[in-house]
CSV table of C-alpha atoms in Angstrom, one decimal:
chain,number,residue,atom,x,y,z
A,9,MET,CA,-25.2,-73.3,0.4
A,10,GLU,CA,-21.6,-71.4,-0.6
A,11,HIS,CA,-20.5,-71.8,-3.9
A,12,VAL,CA,-17.0,-71.8,-5.4
A,13,ASP,CA,-15.4,-72.9,-9.0
A,14,VAL,CA,-12.5,-74.8,-6.8
A,15,ALA,CA,-12.8,-76.8,-4.1
A,16,VAL,CA,-9.3,-78.2,-2.8
A,17,VAL,CA,-9.6,-80.9,-0.4
A,18,GLY,CA,-5.3,-80.6,1.3
A,19,GLY,CA,-3.4,-77.4,2.3
A,20,GLY,CA,0.3,-78.9,1.1
A,21,PRO,CA,2.6,-78.4,-1.7
A,22,ALA,CA,-0.2,-80.4,-4.5
A,23,GLY,CA,-3.3,-78.6,-2.9
A,24,SER,CA,-1.6,-74.9,-2.5
A,25,ALA,CA,0.5,-75.6,-6.1
A,26,ALA,CA,-4.1,-75.8,-7.6
A,27,ALA,CA,-5.4,-73.0,-6.2
A,28,HIS,CA,-3.0,-71.0,-6.7
A,29,ALA,CA,-2.9,-72.1,-10.4
A,30,ALA,CA,-7.0,-72.0,-10.1
A,31,ALA,CA,-7.0,-68.6,-8.8
A,32,GLU,CA,-4.3,-66.6,-11.0
A,33,ALA,CA,-6.5,-67.6,-13.9
A,34,GLY,CA,-9.6,-66.0,-12.3
A,35,ALA,CA,-11.2,-68.9,-11.0
A,36,SER,CA,-12.6,-69.4,-6.8
A,37,ALA,CA,-10.7,-70.6,-5.4
A,38,LEU,CA,-10.5,-72.5,-1.2
A,39,VAL,CA,-8.5,-74.5,0.4
A,40,PHE,CA,-9.9,-76.7,3.2
A,41,GLU,CA,-6.8,-77.8,5.5
A,42,LYS,CA,-7.5,-79.8,9.2
A,43,GLY,CA,-4.6,-78.4,10.1
A,44,VAL,CA,-1.4,-80.0,12.4
A,45,PRO,CA,0.6,-78.1,15.1
A,46,ARG,CA,4.3,-78.3,14.6
A,47,ALA,CA,6.9,-77.7,17.1
A,48,ASP,CA,8.6,-75.6,14.3
A,49,ARG,CA,5.8,-73.5,12.9
A,50,ASP,CA,3.5,-70.6,14.9
A,51,GLY,CA,0.5,-71.8,14.1
A,52,LEU,CA,-1.5,-75.1,11.7
A,53,GLY,CA,-0.5,-76.0,8.7
A,54,PRO,CA,0.0,-79.2,6.1
A,55,ASP,CA,1.4,-82.4,8.4
A,56,SER,CA,3.4,-83.1,4.9
A,57,THR,CA,6.6,-84.1,6.0
A,58,ASP,CA,9.9,-85.2,4.0
A,59,ALA,CA,13.3,-85.6,3.7
A,60,ALA,CA,13.0,-81.9,2.1
A,61,GLY,CA,15.7,-82.3,-1.0
A,62,ILE,CA,15.2,-80.9,-4.7
A,63,LEU,CA,17.8,-82.5,-7.2
A,64,ASP,CA,18.6,-79.5,-10.0
A,65,TYR,CA,15.8,-80.9,-12.7
A,66,TRP,CA,13.2,-81.2,-10.6
A,67,VAL,CA,13.3,-77.5,-10.5
A,68,ASP,CA,12.3,-77.4,-13.7
A,69,ILE,CA,9.9,-79.7,-12.8
A,70,MET,CA,8.0,-77.8,-9.8
A,71,GLY,CA,7.9,-74.8,-12.3
A,72,ILE,CA,9.2,-72.6,-8.6
A,73,HIS,CA,13.0,-71.7,-8.7
A,74,PRO,CA,15.1,-71.0,-5.5
A,75,ASP,CA,15.3,-67.1,-6.3
A,76,GLU,CA,11.5,-67.0,-5.2
A,77,PHE,CA,12.0,-68.0,-1.7
A,78,PRO,CA,12.0,-65.8,1.7
A,79,ASP,CA,15.2,-66.1,3.8
A,80,GLY,CA,14.4,-69.2,5.6
A,81,ILE,CA,13.4,-72.1,3.1
A,82,LEU,CA,16.8,-72.9,1.4
A,83,LEU,CA,18.7,-74.4,4.3
A,84,SER,CA,22.3,-76.0,1.9
A,85,GLU,CA,23.4,-75.7,-1.5
A,86,LEU,CA,23.7,-79.7,-2.9
A,87,ASP,CA,26.7,-81.1,-4.7
A,88,ARG,CA,26.4,-84.8,-5.1
A,89,ALA,CA,24.6,-88.1,-4.1
A,90,THR,CA,26.5,-90.5,-1.8
A,91,PHE,CA,25.4,-94.7,-2.2
A,92,VAL,CA,26.7,-96.2,1.1
A,93,GLY,CA,26.2,-100.3,0.2
A,94,PRO,CA,27.7,-102.8,3.1
A,95,THR,CA,31.3,-102.9,1.3
A,96,GLU,CA,31.3,-100.6,-1.4
A,97,SER,CA,30.1,-96.7,-2.3
A,98,CYS,CA,29.5,-94.6,-5.4
A,99,VAL,CA,28.8,-91.2,-5.9
A,100,LEU,CA,27.1,-89.2,-8.6
A,101,ARG,CA,28.1,-86.0,-9.0
A,102,SER,CA,25.6,-84.9,-11.8
A,103,THR,CA,22.1,-86.4,-12.8
A,104,GLY,CA,23.1,-86.3,-16.4
A,105,ILE,CA,19.5,-84.0,-17.6
A,106,ASP,CA,19.8,-80.6,-18.5
A,107,SER,CA,18.6,-78.1,-16.2
A,108,SER,CA,17.8,-74.4,-15.5
A,109,TYR,CA,19.8,-75.0,-12.0
A,110,ASP,CA,23.2,-74.5,-11.5
A,111,THR,CA,23.7,-77.3,-8.7
A,112,PHE,CA,23.0,-80.7,-8.5
A,113,GLY,CA,20.3,-79.4,-5.7
A,114,TYR,CA,19.8,-78.3,-2.3
A,115,THR,CA,18.0,-78.8,0.4
A,116,PHE,CA,14.8,-76.6,2.4
A,117,ASP,CA,13.0,-76.4,6.1
A,118,ARG,CA,10.3,-78.6,4.6
A,119,ALA,CA,7.3,-76.4,6.8
A,120,ALA,CA,8.6,-73.2,6.0
A,121,PHE,CA,8.3,-73.9,1.8
A,122,ASP,CA,4.3,-75.2,3.2
A,123,ASP,CA,3.4,-72.3,4.6
A,124,TRP,CA,5.2,-70.1,1.2
A,125,LEU,CA,3.1,-71.6,-0.8
A,126,ARG,CA,0.2,-71.1,0.9
A,127,GLU,CA,0.9,-67.5,1.5
A,128,ARG,CA,1.4,-67.8,-2.4
A,129,ALA,CA,-1.6,-69.1,-3.2
A,130,GLU,CA,-3.9,-66.1,-1.3
A,131,GLY,CA,-1.8,-63.7,-2.9
A,132,VAL,CA,-3.2,-64.3,-6.1
A,133,GLY,CA,-6.8,-64.9,-4.7
A,134,ALA,CA,-7.5,-68.0,-3.2
A,135,ASP,CA,-8.7,-69.1,0.2
A,136,TYR,CA,-7.8,-70.7,2.6
A,137,HIS,CA,-9.5,-72.3,5.5
A,138,LEU,CA,-7.5,-74.0,8.6
A,139,GLY,CA,-9.4,-76.5,11.5
A,140,VAL,CA,-11.1,-77.6,8.9
A,141,THR,CA,-11.5,-81.4,7.7
A,142,VAL,CA,-13.6,-82.4,5.8
A,143,LYS,CA,-16.0,-85.4,6.1
A,144,ASP,CA,-16.9,-86.7,2.4
A,145,VAL,CA,-18.2,-85.3,-0.9
A,146,GLU,CA,-21.2,-86.4,-2.8
A,147,THR,CA,-21.0,-86.0,-6.5
A,148,ASP,CA,-24.0,-85.5,-8.6
A,149,LEU,CA,-23.5,-85.1,-12.5
A,150,GLY,CA,-26.4,-83.6,-13.0
A,151,SER,CA,-26.1,-80.8,-10.6
A,152,ASP,CA,-25.2,-77.6,-10.5
A,153,PRO,CA,-22.3,-77.6,-8.2
A,154,ARG,CA,-21.5,-80.8,-9.0
A,155,HIS,CA,-19.8,-81.2,-5.8
A,156,THR,CA,-21.2,-80.9,-2.2
A,157,LEU,CA,-18.7,-80.9,0.7
A,158,ARG,CA,-19.6,-81.8,3.5
A,159,PHE,CA,-17.7,-81.3,7.1
A,160,ALA,CA,-18.2,-81.4,10.9
A,161,ASP,CA,-19.5,-78.6,11.9
A,162,ARG,CA,-20.0,-76.3,9.3
A,163,ASP,CA,-22.1,-75.5,6.4
A,164,PRO,CA,-21.6,-77.4,3.8
A,165,VAL,CA,-20.1,-75.9,0.1
A,166,GLY,CA,-20.5,-76.4,-3.5
A,167,ALA,CA,-17.7,-77.2,-6.1
A,168,ASP,CA,-17.6,-77.5,-9.8
A,169,PHE,CA,-14.5,-78.6,-9.0
A,170,LEU,CA,-12.7,-80.7,-7.0
A,171,VAL,CA,-9.3,-81.2,-6.4
A,172,LEU,CA,-8.4,-84.1,-4.0
A,173,ALA,CA,-4.7,-83.4,-2.0
A,174,ASP,CA,-4.4,-85.0,1.3
A,175,GLY,CA,-1.6,-86.6,0.3
A,176,PRO,CA,-0.5,-90.5,1.6
A,177,GLN,CA,-2.9,-90.9,4.1
A,178,ARG,CA,-6.0,-90.7,1.4
A,179,THR,CA,-8.7,-89.9,3.4
A,180,VAL,CA,-11.3,-88.3,1.7
A,181,THR,CA,-9.4,-89.9,-2.1
A,182,ASN,CA,-9.8,-93.1,-1.1
A,183,ARG,CA,-13.5,-92.8,-0.7
A,184,VAL,CA,-14.3,-90.3,-3.5
A,185,LEU,CA,-12.4,-93.0,-5.9
A,186,ASP,CA,-14.3,-95.9,-4.4
A,187,ARG,CA,-17.7,-94.8,-5.8
A,188,TYR,CA,-16.5,-95.0,-9.3
A,189,LEU,CA,-14.8,-98.3,-9.5
A,190,ALA,CA,-15.8,-101.9,-9.5
A,191,SER,CA,-13.6,-102.9,-7.4
A,192,PRO,CA,-12.2,-101.4,-4.2
A,193,VAL,CA,-9.8,-98.7,-4.4
A,194,THR,CA,-7.4,-99.5,-1.7
A,195,ASP,CA,-6.1,-102.6,-3.9
A,196,HIS,CA,-4.1,-99.8,-5.7
A,197,LEU,CA,-4.2,-97.3,-2.9
A,198,GLY,CA,-4.4,-98.6,0.9
A,199,THR,CA,-2.7,-96.7,3.2
A,200,THR,CA,-0.4,-99.5,4.6
A,201,THR,CA,-0.2,-101.4,1.1
A,202,ALA,CA,0.8,-98.3,-1.0
A,203,ASN,CA,2.8,-96.1,1.8
A,204,HIS,CA,6.4,-96.8,2.8
A,205,ILE,CA,6.9,-95.2,6.7
A,206,ALA,CA,9.7,-92.5,7.2
A,207,TYR,CA,11.3,-91.6,10.5
A,208,GLN,CA,13.7,-88.7,11.1
A,209,GLU,CA,15.9,-86.7,13.8
A,210,HIS,CA,16.9,-83.2,13.6
A,211,ARG,CA,20.8,-83.7,15.2
A,212,ARG,CA,23.7,-81.0,15.0
A,213,LEU,CA,26.8,-83.2,13.9
A,214,PRO,CA,30.2,-82.9,14.6
A,215,ALA,CA,31.7,-79.6,13.3
A,216,GLU,CA,34.4,-81.7,11.2
A,217,LEU,CA,31.7,-84.7,9.7
A,218,ALA,CA,29.6,-81.3,9.2
A,219,GLU,CA,32.3,-80.2,7.1
A,220,GLU,CA,32.3,-83.9,5.4
A,221,LEU,CA,29.2,-84.3,5.0
A,222,ARG,CA,29.1,-80.8,3.2
A,223,GLY,CA,27.1,-81.2,0.0
A,224,SER,CA,26.1,-84.7,0.0
A,225,ILE,CA,22.3,-86.2,0.8
A,226,THR,CA,24.1,-89.4,2.4
A,227,PHE,CA,22.3,-92.6,1.3
A,228,TRP,CA,22.3,-96.8,3.1
A,229,TRP,CA,22.0,-99.4,0.9
A,230,GLY,CA,21.6,-102.6,2.0
A,231,HIS,CA,21.5,-102.2,5.4
A,232,ILE,CA,18.5,-102.4,6.5
A,233,PRO,CA,15.8,-105.3,5.2
A,234,GLY,CA,12.8,-104.1,3.2
A,235,HIS,CA,12.4,-103.6,-1.1
A,236,THR,CA,13.8,-99.7,-0.8
A,237,ALA,CA,14.5,-99.4,2.3
A,238,TYR,CA,17.6,-97.0,3.6
A,239,PRO,CA,18.7,-95.0,6.0
A,240,TRP,CA,19.7,-91.2,5.1
A,241,ILE,CA,21.5,-88.4,6.2
A,242,PHE,CA,20.2,-84.2,4.4
A,243,PRO,CA,22.1,-81.1,5.3
A,244,ASN,CA,20.7,-78.7,7.0
A,245,ASP,CA,21.9,-75.1,8.1
A,246,ASP,CA,24.3,-74.4,11.1
A,247,ASN,CA,26.1,-77.9,11.0
A,248,VAL,CA,22.2,-79.6,11.4
A,249,ALA,CA,21.1,-82.7,9.6
A,250,ARG,CA,18.2,-85.3,8.6
A,251,ILE,CA,19.4,-88.3,9.7
A,252,GLY,CA,16.1,-90.6,8.5
A,253,LEU,CA,15.2,-93.4,7.2
A,254,THR,CA,12.6,-94.5,4.6
A,255,MET,CA,10.8,-98.5,5.3
A,256,PRO,CA,7.1,-100.6,4.4
A,257,ILE,CA,4.9,-100.5,6.8
A,258,GLY,CA,4.8,-104.0,8.5
A,259,LEU,CA,7.8,-105.7,7.6
A,260,ASP,CA,7.8,-109.8,8.8
A,261,LEU,CA,11.8,-109.9,10.0
A,262,SER,CA,10.7,-114.2,9.5
A,263,SER,CA,10.4,-113.2,5.9
A,264,VAL,CA,14.0,-111.9,5.4
A,265,ASP,CA,17.0,-113.6,3.9
A,266,ASP,CA,19.7,-113.7,5.1
A,267,ARG,CA,19.2,-111.4,8.2
A,268,GLU,CA,23.0,-111.0,9.4
A,269,SER,CA,24.0,-109.7,6.8
A,270,TYR,CA,22.6,-106.5,7.3
A,271,ALA,CA,25.0,-104.3,9.3
A,272,LEU,CA,21.5,-102.8,11.6
A,273,LEU,CA,20.3,-105.5,12.1
A,274,ARG,CA,21.2,-107.5,16.2
A,275,PRO,CA,20.8,-111.7,16.4
A,276,ASP,CA,18.1,-110.6,19.0
A,277,ASP,CA,15.7,-108.8,16.6
A,278,ASP,CA,12.4,-110.1,16.9
A,279,THR,CA,11.0,-107.6,15.0
A,280,VAL,CA,11.5,-104.3,13.3
A,281,PRO,CA,13.8,-102.3,15.1
A,282,SER,CA,12.5,-98.8,15.8
A,283,GLY,CA,13.3,-95.4,13.4
A,284,GLY,CA,15.2,-93.7,16.8
A,285,GLU,CA,16.7,-97.5,17.4
A,286,TYR,CA,17.9,-98.3,13.4
A,287,LEU,CA,18.9,-94.6,13.5
A,288,ARG,CA,21.2,-94.9,16.8
A,289,ARG,CA,23.0,-98.0,15.1
A,290,LEU,CA,23.5,-96.5,11.3
A,291,LEU,CA,25.2,-93.3,13.5
A,292,GLU,CA,27.5,-95.6,16.1
A,293,HIS,CA,28.5,-98.2,12.6
A,294,GLU,CA,29.6,-95.5,10.3
A,295,TYR,CA,31.3,-93.0,13.3
A,296,GLY,CA,31.0,-95.0,16.8
A,297,ASP,CA,34.6,-95.1,16.4
A,298,GLU,CA,35.2,-91.1,16.1
A,299,TYR,CA,32.4,-89.9,18.2
A,300,ASP,CA,30.5,-90.9,20.9
A,301,VAL,CA,26.8,-92.1,19.7
A,302,PRO,CA,24.6,-89.8,20.8
A,303,GLU,CA,26.7,-87.5,22.8
A,304,ASP,CA,28.4,-85.6,20.0
A,305,PHE,CA,25.1,-85.8,17.9
A,306,PRO,CA,22.7,-84.1,20.2
A,307,LEU,CA,18.7,-83.2,18.9
A,308,VAL,CA,17.8,-80.0,17.7
A,309,GLU,CA,14.3,-80.3,19.3
A,310,GLU,CA,12.9,-76.8,18.5
A,311,ARG,CA,13.2,-77.8,14.6
A,312,GLY,CA,11.3,-81.0,13.4
A,313,LYS,CA,7.4,-81.1,14.1
A,314,SER,CA,7.6,-82.6,17.5
A,315,SER,CA,10.6,-82.3,19.7
A,316,GLY,CA,13.7,-82.8,17.2
A,317,THR,CA,11.3,-85.4,15.7
A,318,GLU,CA,8.7,-86.3,12.8
A,319,THR,CA,7.2,-89.2,11.2
A,320,TYR,CA,5.3,-89.4,8.6
A,321,PRO,CA,3.5,-91.5,5.7
A,322,ILE,CA,5.3,-91.7,2.2
A,323,SER,CA,3.0,-92.5,-1.5
A,324,SER,CA,5.0,-96.0,-2.2
A,325,THR,CA,2.4,-97.1,-5.4
A,326,ARG,CA,2.4,-96.4,-8.7
A,327,PRO,CA,0.3,-93.3,-9.8
A,328,VAL,CA,-3.6,-93.3,-10.7
A,329,ASP,CA,-5.4,-91.7,-13.6
A,330,SER,CA,-8.2,-89.3,-12.6
A,331,PRO,CA,-11.9,-89.7,-13.1
A,332,VAL,CA,-11.2,-86.6,-15.0
A,333,ASP,CA,-14.8,-86.5,-17.0
A,334,ALA,CA,-16.7,-85.8,-12.7
A,335,GLY,CA,-15.3,-83.1,-12.6
A,336,ILE,CA,-12.6,-84.5,-10.6
A,337,ALA,CA,-7.8,-84.3,-10.5
A,338,VAL,CA,-5.7,-86.4,-7.9
A,339,THR,CA,-2.7,-85.1,-7.3
A,340,GLY,CA,0.0,-85.3,-5.7
A,341,GLY,CA,1.4,-88.4,-2.6
A,342,ALA,CA,-3.2,-88.6,-3.0
A,343,MET,CA,-2.2,-90.3,-6.6
A,344,GLY,CA,1.0,-92.6,-5.3
A,345,THR,CA,3.1,-90.6,-7.7
A,346,THR,CA,6.2,-92.0,-7.1
A,347,SER,CA,10.1,-90.4,-7.5
A,348,ALA,CA,13.4,-91.7,-6.3
A,349,PHE,CA,11.8,-94.9,-6.0
A,350,HIS,CA,9.4,-94.8,-4.0
A,351,GLU,CA,8.9,-91.6,-2.2
A,352,GLY,CA,5.9,-88.7,-4.1
A,353,GLY,CA,8.2,-85.8,-4.0
A,354,ASP,CA,7.3,-82.7,-4.2
A,355,HIS,CA,8.6,-81.4,-6.8
A,356,VAL,CA,5.5,-84.0,-8.6
A,357,ALA,CA,3.9,-83.0,-5.8
A,358,VAL,CA,3.4,-78.9,-6.8
A,359,ARG,CA,3.4,-79.8,-10.6
A,360,THR,CA,0.8,-81.9,-10.7
A,361,GLY,CA,-0.9,-79.8,-8.0
A,362,ALA,CA,-0.3,-76.4,-10.8
A,363,ILE,CA,-1.7,-78.7,-13.4
A,364,ALA,CA,-4.9,-79.1,-12.2
A,365,GLY,CA,-5.7,-75.8,-10.8
A,366,GLU,CA,-4.8,-74.1,-14.4
A,367,LEU,CA,-7.3,-77.1,-16.7
A,368,ALA,CA,-10.0,-76.8,-13.4
A,369,ALA,CA,-10.1,-72.8,-14.2
A,370,ARG,CA,-10.8,-73.4,-17.4
A,371,GLY,CA,-13.6,-75.4,-17.1
A,372,ASP,CA,-12.2,-79.2,-17.8
A,373,LEU,CA,-10.4,-81.2,-16.5
A,374,SER,CA,-10.0,-83.7,-19.3
A,375,THR,CA,-6.4,-83.8,-20.5
A,376,TYR,CA,-4.8,-84.0,-16.8
A,377,ASN,CA,-4.5,-87.3,-17.1
A,378,ASP,CA,-2.4,-86.4,-20.5
A,379,ARG,CA,-1.0,-83.5,-19.1
A,380,TRP,CA,0.4,-84.7,-15.6
A,381,LYS,CA,2.0,-87.4,-18.3
A,382,ASP,CA,3.6,-85.1,-20.6
A,383,ALA,CA,5.5,-83.6,-17.5
A,384,ILE,CA,6.0,-86.0,-14.8
A,385,GLY,CA,6.0,-89.9,-17.0
A,386,ASP,CA,9.3,-89.6,-17.7
A,387,GLU,CA,10.6,-88.9,-14.3
A,388,ILE,CA,7.6,-92.2,-12.9
A,389,LEU,CA,8.6,-94.3,-15.7
A,390,ARG,CA,12.7,-94.3,-14.0
A,391,ASN,CA,11.7,-94.7,-10.4
A,392,VAL,CA,9.4,-97.1,-11.4
A,393,THR,CA,11.4,-99.1,-13.3
A,394,MET,CA,14.6,-98.2,-10.7
A,395,ALA,CA,12.5,-100.1,-8.1
A,396,ASP,CA,11.3,-103.3,-10.1
A,397,MET,CA,14.5,-104.1,-10.4
A,398,VAL,CA,15.6,-103.9,-6.6
A,399,GLN,CA,13.0,-105.6,-5.2
A,400,ASP,CA,15.0,-108.7,-3.8
A,401,TYR,CA,18.2,-106.9,-3.5
A,402,GLY,CA,20.1,-108.4,-0.7
A,403,PRO,CA,23.0,-106.7,0.8
A,404,ASP,CA,25.4,-108.9,-1.8
A,405,ASP,CA,23.5,-106.8,-4.4
A,406,TRP,CA,23.7,-103.4,-3.4
A,407,ASP,CA,27.5,-104.1,-3.8
A,408,ASP,CA,27.5,-105.2,-6.8
A,409,ILE,CA,25.4,-102.3,-8.3
A,410,PHE,CA,27.1,-99.6,-6.8
A,411,ARG,CA,31.2,-101.5,-7.9
A,412,THR,CA,28.8,-101.0,-11.6
A,413,GLY,CA,27.7,-98.1,-10.6
A,414,ARG,CA,31.0,-97.0,-10.6
A,415,LYS,CA,32.7,-97.6,-13.1
A,416,MET,CA,29.3,-96.3,-16.2
A,417,LEU,CA,30.0,-92.8,-14.0
A,418,ALA,CA,33.1,-92.9,-15.2
A,419,ASP,CA,31.2,-91.9,-19.0
A,420,GLU,CA,28.3,-91.4,-18.4
A,421,GLY,CA,26.7,-88.8,-15.8
A,422,GLY,CA,24.2,-89.9,-13.5
A,423,TYR,CA,20.9,-91.1,-15.6
A,424,GLN,CA,22.0,-90.8,-18.6
A,425,MET,CA,24.3,-94.1,-17.4
A,426,PHE,CA,21.3,-96.2,-18.7
A,427,GLU,CA,21.2,-94.4,-22.1
A,428,GLN,CA,24.8,-95.6,-22.4
A,429,LYS,CA,26.6,-98.2,-25.0
A,430,PHE,CA,27.0,-101.4,-23.7
A,431,SER,CA,30.3,-100.6,-23.7
A,432,ALA,CA,31.2,-100.7,-19.3
A,433,GLY,CA,31.9,-104.6,-19.0
A,434,LEU,CA,29.5,-107.0,-19.1
A,435,ASP,CA,27.5,-106.7,-15.7
A,436,ALA,CA,26.9,-102.8,-16.8
A,437,ALA,CA,25.4,-104.4,-19.4
A,438,LYS,CA,23.6,-106.5,-18.0
A,439,LEU,CA,22.1,-103.3,-15.8
A,440,LEU,CA,20.8,-101.6,-19.0
A,441,LEU,CA,19.3,-104.3,-20.6
A,442,ARG,CA,17.4,-104.9,-17.3
A,443,TYR,CA,17.2,-101.2,-16.7
A,444,ARG,CA,15.1,-100.6,-20.7
A,445,TRP,CA,13.4,-104.0,-20.5
A,446,GLY,CA,12.2,-102.7,-17.3
A,447,LYS,CA,10.7,-99.2,-19.1
A,448,TYR,CA,9.9,-101.2,-21.7
A,449,ARG,CA,7.8,-103.3,-19.6
A,450,ASN,CA,6.5,-100.8,-17.5
A,451,ARG,CA,5.2,-97.9,-20.0
A,452,GLU,CA,2.0,-98.3,-19.0
A,453,PHE,CA,2.6,-97.4,-15.2
A,454,VAL,CA,-0.8,-95.8,-13.6
A,455,SER,CA,-1.9,-98.7,-11.6
A,456,ILE,CA,-6.1,-97.1,-12.3
A,457,HIS,CA,-6.7,-95.8,-15.9
A,458,GLU,CA,-9.2,-93.0,-16.8
A,459,SER,CA,-10.4,-96.2,-18.5
A,460,ASP,CA,-11.5,-97.9,-14.8
A,461,TYR,CA,-14.1,-95.2,-14.1
A,462,VAL,CA,-17.8,-96.0,-13.9
A,463,TYR,CA,-19.6,-92.8,-13.9
């Protein structure tokens, strides 16, 4: 049986970062990636897609500066984020967090980024096996190696350390963690309850609109129902944008209050509209007076996973600690990392993967749970708190928060507005108090603690 120091399940950003860190530190690292075909990729690769945008301080969290990218990954520079409510809006021109990156952020080609991360890992000696599905992992803490990975059509592989990086679908992660918990892991990481679903299309914008939106990631809040449900537009290159949305899985419209107040719902909707229908309605709502929708927004079929479109899960729960005493680290979307409200984020995936790989190479994962919290804990706490604050928001609430946000942003930039004094009026004071109380209440933000695992 082949024996490696570090076995990694999943070849997306977290898995490739783990393999890179482990191999760079001198360990033998082997990545198993089942691989999926994509229209925008020549070969197989991970099915880990998202809107692919990075903010300035996320560059430092991720630990990879875009100056390191080869041509074709970075698509456009960003200078702002625009938040659009039913009648109010708010523009964020600074995150307010110190960063080594000079601009507000950037958008990038996610498939090209994934492929580069793989090449980067292989460049320092990691092995990357594509088209391989891990069926199960058996762990015996008294054996050498501790972990045995089993497959349908190849011999088992043994490993001293196991890094789980199989993303929000958690096909292997949930099976492994379940063996160390007194209650089902799906109580915390069930794929239909702990994830959102996202859908996006690559469309070419009319030239005038592309220029208007250039530099801005734009989000529409209060236009579709559901907790942290929103459409977006991310500018890419050559007047092409990713137009998409995020929404909970299995939302029942009959449970939605004031349905008529959501701009993208129709009175005759019996079920939640499809992603494609929602996006058509968004374009009509915002730009239908000036443009012929969808004629003036043609689908760019050579981009994206399938003919210009992509559907994918997003981790939308609180993160979990890892059973480090068993030599196991859970990373990225598999652990439920939450950023930008309920979105896993490439930056936290890369950072948690890199920490896991580094520690595994040293032969000791015992500090992993403390290390990832030191690296991304502030980010997680801020976004868990924000997600809780807006749990029951409807369209009017989003208008209120954007109206208040404009007053607060007049004095402070970005997230630092939550650290200002109570000087922007009563509504701002209420918002600040809710946020600070929420941060205190959520200070223990993991949903499975290290002490919950039984060996």
